[in-house]
Tab-separated table of C-alpha atoms in Angstrom:
chain	number	residue	atom	x	y	z
V	1	MET	CA	115.001	98.775	206.679
V	2	ALA	CA	112.943	101.482	205.021
V	3	THR	CA	112.521	104.760	206.902
V	4	GLY	CA	110.162	106.313	204.374
V	5	ASN	CA	107.972	105.041	201.558
V	6	ASN	CA	107.620	105.165	197.767
V	7	ILE	CA	111.127	103.768	197.359
V	8	ARG	CA	113.058	103.503	194.093
V	9	THR	CA	116.400	101.719	193.724
V	10	TYR	CA	119.145	102.150	191.128
V	11	PHE	CA	121.194	98.966	190.740
V	12	ASN	CA	123.107	97.275	187.913
V	13	GLY	CA	122.573	100.195	185.547
V	14	THR	CA	118.817	100.709	185.800
V	15	TRP	CA	116.085	102.073	188.067
V	16	HIS	CA	113.722	99.673	189.836
V	17	ASP	CA	110.522	100.396	191.735
V	18	GLY	CA	110.676	99.322	195.368
V	19	ASP	CA	113.312	98.454	197.958
V	20	LEU	CA	115.443	96.135	195.839
V	21	PRO	CA	117.858	93.645	197.508
V	22	VAL	CA	121.369	94.590	196.390
V	23	MET	CA	123.923	92.904	198.708
V	24	ASN	CA	124.925	89.250	198.990
V	25	ALA	CA	125.662	87.506	202.278
V	26	ALA	CA	129.315	86.963	201.319
V	27	ASP	CA	129.925	90.534	200.155
V	28	HIS	CA	132.740	92.213	202.068
V	29	GLY	CA	130.315	95.004	202.985
V	30	SER	CA	127.821	92.568	204.506
V	31	TRP	CA	130.505	90.694	206.406
V	32	LEU	CA	132.911	93.408	207.561
V	33	GLY	CA	130.898	96.605	207.239
V	34	THR	CA	132.785	98.259	204.380
V	35	THR	CA	129.896	100.508	203.353
V	36	VAL	CA	129.701	104.235	202.682
V	37	PHE	CA	126.796	106.443	201.725
V	38	ASP	CA	125.793	110.036	201.360
V	39	GLY	CA	122.508	111.813	201.840
V	40	ALA	CA	120.984	114.582	199.769
V	41	ARG	CA	117.491	116.039	199.647
V	42	TYR	CA	114.898	116.725	196.976
V	43	PHE	CA	112.085	119.040	198.012
V	44	GLU	CA	109.956	121.717	196.337
V	45	GLY	CA	111.421	120.635	192.989
V	46	ILE	CA	115.065	121.262	193.944
V	47	ALA	CA	118.015	119.154	195.135
V	48	PRO	CA	120.469	121.600	196.744
V	49	ASP	CA	124.182	120.753	196.623
V	50	LEU	CA	123.439	117.384	195.015
V	51	LEU	CA	126.691	117.339	193.044
V	52	ALA	CA	128.689	118.022	196.225
V	53	HIS	CA	127.035	115.036	197.925
V	54	CYS	CA	127.882	112.819	194.946
V	55	ALA	CA	131.506	113.937	195.080
V	56	ARG	CA	131.676	113.274	198.820
V	57	VAL	CA	130.445	109.682	198.584
V	58	ASN	CA	133.333	109.022	196.188
V	59	ARG	CA	135.782	110.510	198.698
V	60	SER	CA	134.235	108.397	201.446
V	61	ALA	CA	134.657	105.271	199.364
V	62	THR	CA	138.323	106.036	198.789
V	63	ALA	CA	138.863	106.613	202.521
V	64	LEU	CA	137.433	103.132	203.211
V	65	MET	CA	139.646	101.614	200.465
V	66	ILE	CA	136.610	101.003	198.242
V	67	THR	CA	137.153	101.865	194.565
V	68	PRO	CA	134.502	104.415	193.500
V	69	THR	CA	133.038	103.468	190.133
V	70	VAL	CA	130.694	106.324	189.186
V	71	GLU	CA	131.888	109.870	188.500
V	72	ALA	CA	130.124	112.545	190.545
V	73	GLN	CA	128.477	114.216	187.548
V	74	GLN	CA	127.272	110.889	186.174
V	75	MET	CA	125.848	109.997	189.594
V	76	HIS	CA	124.132	113.393	189.749
V	77	ASP	CA	122.510	112.783	186.368
V	78	ILE	CA	121.383	109.249	187.311
V	79	ILE	CA	119.739	110.608	190.452
V	80	TRP	CA	117.890	113.311	188.545
V	81	GLU	CA	116.634	110.647	186.161
V	82	GLY	CA	115.267	108.674	189.115
V	83	LEU	CA	113.650	111.748	190.652
V	84	GLN	CA	111.496	112.291	187.566
V	85	ALA	CA	109.153	109.569	188.860
V	86	TYR	CA	108.242	111.707	191.902
V	87	PRO	CA	105.910	114.705	192.079
V	88	GLU	CA	107.675	118.052	192.321
V	89	ASN	CA	106.385	118.581	195.868
V	90	ALA	CA	107.550	115.160	197.110
V	91	PRO	CA	110.209	115.278	199.871
V	92	VAL	CA	112.766	112.649	198.847
V	93	TYR	CA	115.851	111.427	200.689
V	94	ILE	CA	118.615	110.618	198.189
V	95	ARG	CA	121.155	108.002	199.266
V	96	PRO	CA	123.988	106.873	196.941
V	97	MET	CA	125.924	103.950	198.407
V	98	TYR	CA	129.069	101.918	197.790
V	99	TRP	CA	130.224	98.701	199.424
V	100	ALA	CA	133.208	96.390	198.965
V	101	LEU	CA	132.509	93.044	197.305
V	102	ASP	CA	135.712	91.064	197.937
V	103	GLY	CA	138.650	91.018	200.339
V	104	ASP	CA	142.317	90.117	200.119
V	105	GLU	CA	143.833	86.745	201.027
V	106	LEU	CA	142.868	87.260	204.678
V	107	GLY	CA	139.488	88.618	203.688
V	108	ILE	CA	140.054	91.917	205.527
V	109	VAL	CA	141.458	94.524	203.115
V	110	PRO	CA	138.978	95.336	200.309
V	111	LYS	CA	140.148	94.326	196.863
V	112	PRO	CA	140.531	97.184	194.375
V	113	ASP	CA	137.901	97.439	191.644
V	114	ALA	CA	135.494	95.096	193.441
V	115	THR	CA	132.707	97.500	194.273
V	116	GLY	CA	128.948	97.409	194.681
V	117	PHE	CA	126.949	100.552	193.938
V	118	ALA	CA	123.326	101.488	194.409
V	119	ILE	CA	121.138	104.554	194.909
V	120	SER	CA	118.090	104.550	197.148
V	121	LEU	CA	115.358	107.179	196.831
V	122	GLU	CA	112.594	107.286	199.416
V	123	GLU	CA	109.982	109.805	200.432
V	124	ILE	CA	110.686	111.141	203.931
V	125	PRO	CA	108.937	114.332	205.078
V	126	MET	CA	110.933	117.475	205.781
V	127	ALA	CA	110.694	118.735	209.347
V	128	ALA	CA	108.115	121.430	209.972
V	129	PRO	CA	109.633	124.899	210.577
V	130	SER	CA	108.196	124.756	214.100
V	131	SER	CA	109.929	121.480	215.020
V	132	ALA	CA	112.775	121.528	217.556
V	133	THR	CA	114.844	119.216	219.738
V	134	THR	CA	116.626	119.100	223.098
V	135	LEU	CA	120.186	118.122	223.978
V	136	THR	CA	122.023	116.358	226.789
V	137	THR	CA	125.529	115.014	227.284
V	138	THR	CA	126.631	111.455	226.555
V	139	ARG	CA	129.461	109.278	227.867
V	140	PHE	CA	130.317	108.259	224.294
V	141	ARG	CA	132.743	110.374	222.266
V	142	ARG	CA	133.767	110.969	218.695
V	143	PRO	CA	136.767	108.850	217.656
V	144	VAL	CA	139.881	110.140	215.927
V	145	LEU	CA	141.369	109.029	212.609
V	146	GLU	CA	143.758	106.647	214.372
V	147	ASP	CA	140.736	104.787	215.814
V	148	ALA	CA	138.117	104.912	213.053
V	149	VAL	CA	137.534	106.098	209.488
V	150	VAL	CA	136.175	109.477	210.578
V	151	ASN	CA	137.012	111.058	207.202
V	152	ALA	CA	134.240	109.027	205.538
V	153	LYS	CA	130.478	108.929	205.815
V	154	ALA	CA	130.735	105.253	206.656
V	155	GLY	CA	128.078	102.902	207.921
V	156	CYS	CA	130.497	101.428	210.472
V	157	LEU	CA	130.543	104.739	212.387
V	158	TYR	CA	126.816	104.795	213.038
V	159	PRO	CA	126.544	102.203	215.857
V	160	ASN	CA	128.442	104.738	217.993
V	161	ASN	CA	125.926	107.430	216.983
V	162	ALA	CA	123.122	105.042	217.898
V	163	ARG	CA	124.571	104.544	221.388
V	164	MET	CA	124.638	108.321	221.863
V	165	LEU	CA	121.047	108.758	220.714
V	166	ALA	CA	119.774	105.851	222.792
V	167	GLU	CA	121.431	107.254	225.900
V	168	ALA	CA	120.008	110.731	225.252
V	169	ARG	CA	116.501	109.389	224.695
V	170	ALA	CA	116.692	107.273	227.849
V	171	LYS	CA	117.381	110.535	229.728
V	172	GLY	CA	114.361	112.200	228.117
V	173	PHE	CA	116.181	114.292	225.501
V	174	GLY	CA	116.037	114.308	221.724
V	175	ASN	CA	119.756	114.248	220.904
V	176	ALA	CA	123.221	114.329	222.447
V	177	LEU	CA	125.865	117.044	222.360
V	178	VAL	CA	129.035	115.031	221.801
V	179	ALA	CA	132.647	115.630	222.802
V	180	ASP	CA	135.787	114.820	220.869
V	181	ALA	CA	138.698	112.914	222.427
V	182	LEU	CA	139.882	116.060	224.250
V	183	GLY	CA	136.488	116.822	225.751
V	184	ASN	CA	135.605	119.747	223.487
V	185	VAL	CA	132.261	119.857	221.679
V	186	ALA	CA	132.412	118.191	218.256
V	187	GLU	CA	128.790	117.954	217.049
V	188	THR	CA	125.660	116.052	218.034
V	189	ALA	CA	124.882	112.375	217.536
V	190	SER	CA	123.287	113.084	214.158
V	191	ALA	CA	124.181	116.585	212.949
V	192	ASN	CA	126.597	119.483	213.096
V	193	VAL	CA	125.855	122.129	215.722
V	194	PHE	CA	125.919	125.931	215.900
V	195	MET	CA	125.439	128.359	218.779
V	196	VAL	CA	124.645	132.071	218.804
V	197	ARG	CA	125.917	134.602	221.328
V	198	ASP	CA	125.573	138.390	221.178
V	199	GLY	CA	124.511	138.287	217.545
V	200	GLU	CA	127.491	136.215	216.366
V	201	VAL	CA	127.523	132.563	215.300
V	202	PHE	CA	129.928	129.893	216.560
V	203	THR	CA	130.484	126.287	215.475
V	204	PRO	CA	133.101	123.680	216.486
V	205	ILE	CA	136.187	123.840	214.323
V	206	ALA	CA	136.593	120.894	211.966
V	207	ASN	CA	139.350	118.971	213.726
V	208	GLY	CA	139.104	115.623	211.926
V	209	THR	CA	136.859	113.893	214.481
V	210	PHE	CA	133.610	114.595	212.613
V	211	LEU	CA	132.420	115.345	209.103
V	212	ALA	CA	132.089	119.073	208.605
V	213	GLY	CA	128.913	118.832	206.573
V	214	ILE	CA	127.981	120.234	203.203
V	215	THR	CA	124.907	121.922	204.692
V	216	ARG	CA	127.071	123.293	207.529
V	217	ALA	CA	129.349	124.925	204.968
V	218	ARG	CA	126.346	126.316	203.112
V	219	HIS	CA	125.004	127.958	206.281
V	220	ILE	CA	128.398	129.501	206.984
V	221	ASP	CA	128.642	130.916	203.456
V	222	ASN	CA	125.082	132.251	203.550
V	223	LEU	CA	125.603	133.972	206.899
V	224	LYS	CA	128.932	135.513	205.909
V	225	ALA	CA	127.358	136.828	202.701
V	226	GLU	CA	124.837	138.640	204.930
V	227	GLY	CA	127.589	140.176	207.045
V	228	VAL	CA	127.116	137.894	210.059
V	229	LYS	CA	130.304	137.004	211.938
V	230	VAL	CA	130.806	133.226	211.994
V	231	HIS	CA	133.532	131.678	214.146
V	232	GLU	CA	134.832	128.142	213.616
V	233	THR	CA	136.585	127.568	216.914
V	234	VAL	CA	137.109	125.321	219.927
V	235	LEU	CA	133.928	125.257	222.020
V	236	SER	CA	133.219	123.780	225.448
V	237	PHE	CA	129.988	122.553	226.982
V	238	ASP	CA	130.003	125.702	229.138
V	239	ASP	CA	130.051	127.802	225.964
V	240	PHE	CA	126.796	126.142	224.960
V	241	ARG	CA	125.300	126.744	228.418
V	242	GLN	CA	125.982	130.465	227.915
V	243	ALA	CA	124.562	130.624	224.371
V	244	ASP	CA	121.532	132.674	223.328
V	245	GLU	CA	120.463	130.220	220.620
V	246	VAL	CA	121.524	126.748	219.463
V	247	PHE	CA	120.578	124.981	216.242
V	248	LEU	CA	121.580	121.830	214.391
V	249	SER	CA	122.616	121.593	210.759
V	250	GLY	CA	122.241	118.461	208.665
V	251	ASN	CA	121.137	117.317	205.281
V	252	MET	CA	118.058	115.491	206.511
V	253	MET	CA	116.278	118.512	208.029
V	254	LYS	CA	118.633	121.417	207.127
V	255	VAL	CA	117.993	123.480	210.305
V	256	THR	CA	116.724	122.148	213.647
V	257	PRO	CA	116.280	124.601	216.536
V	258	VAL	CA	117.354	123.462	220.012
V	259	THR	CA	115.216	124.535	222.974
V	260	GLU	CA	117.216	123.045	225.869
V	261	PHE	CA	120.614	121.664	226.822
V	262	ASP	CA	120.520	119.776	230.141
V	263	GLY	CA	118.207	122.291	231.808
V	264	THR	CA	119.528	125.400	230.047
V	265	PRO	CA	116.640	126.772	227.931
V	266	TYR	CA	116.978	128.567	224.601
V	267	GLN	CA	114.614	130.605	222.505
V	268	VAL	CA	114.032	129.709	218.878
V	269	GLY	CA	115.568	133.031	218.107
V	270	PRO	CA	115.998	135.420	215.207
V	271	MET	CA	119.330	134.015	214.038
V	272	THR	CA	118.006	130.457	213.848
V	273	ARG	CA	115.016	131.636	211.818
V	274	ARG	CA	117.326	133.734	209.638
V	275	VAL	CA	119.574	130.751	208.894
V	276	ARG	CA	116.573	128.758	207.731
V	277	ASP	CA	115.243	131.591	205.564
V	278	LEU	CA	118.679	132.161	204.026
V	279	TYR	CA	119.026	128.482	203.199
V	280	TRP	CA	115.633	128.247	201.513
V	281	ASP	CA	116.255	131.454	199.553
V	282	TRP	CA	119.652	130.180	198.397
V	283	ALA	CA	118.292	126.728	197.525
V	284	HIS	CA	115.540	128.137	195.337
V	285	SER	CA	118.012	130.494	193.661
V	286	THR	CA	119.791	127.388	192.277
V	287	ARG	CA	116.717	126.112	190.449
């Protein structure tokens, strides 16, 4: 399913125009969901942290027992080659993907060195600086490593995210603030989360139940470089009810302000705007 348009696909060593079919019905990934991906962004002629996203998809593959077949730097260079077909001002979502091709004698454990690989590029607009979302709670929680492959950006994790989002939307909200197995805030259904209180920034500590994102880390580094105190710590839902500002962090939109959590309103405040400005200034400094 295409989310955007103007799609290009890298498969079997070359770039193709369009949304090319790449998986077979009997592939292990089609049958048992052994798929991983990563997401990076190209906008305004830049692709911030692209190499880090390429390295992470290889780590995700390894976590799902899929043999990665393309070195991160080589993947980075292939992606840049594919991006040359787009205008500099095109907003492109960059998605490298692996999937297992074959299984063992029971068909369950992926066979080593039997890997599919593709890259999908598609134009998807960046969110406007004025865009925002709202949050509610959800009965669904983040799993732990003993239950699911939470140390990978794996396709098999996303049906749980979809349940969270569907529940939130049915309640009239844009996203869900999600708990870990102990009931502490982990992230949202689609992005990492930050809160601001008394001029300091707080985000849930990476405890292995969610991916602590590349863009999340970039925001933390940018804020600390500006002298802002950033705390990675255990946070409760009550902490978020007492916050001055809340914003989401993810590769797709970078910074998304939150204006409400279950009836608690927030301003789109100075720290949220500062985080966005810092990110854009840093991203353009890497050109």
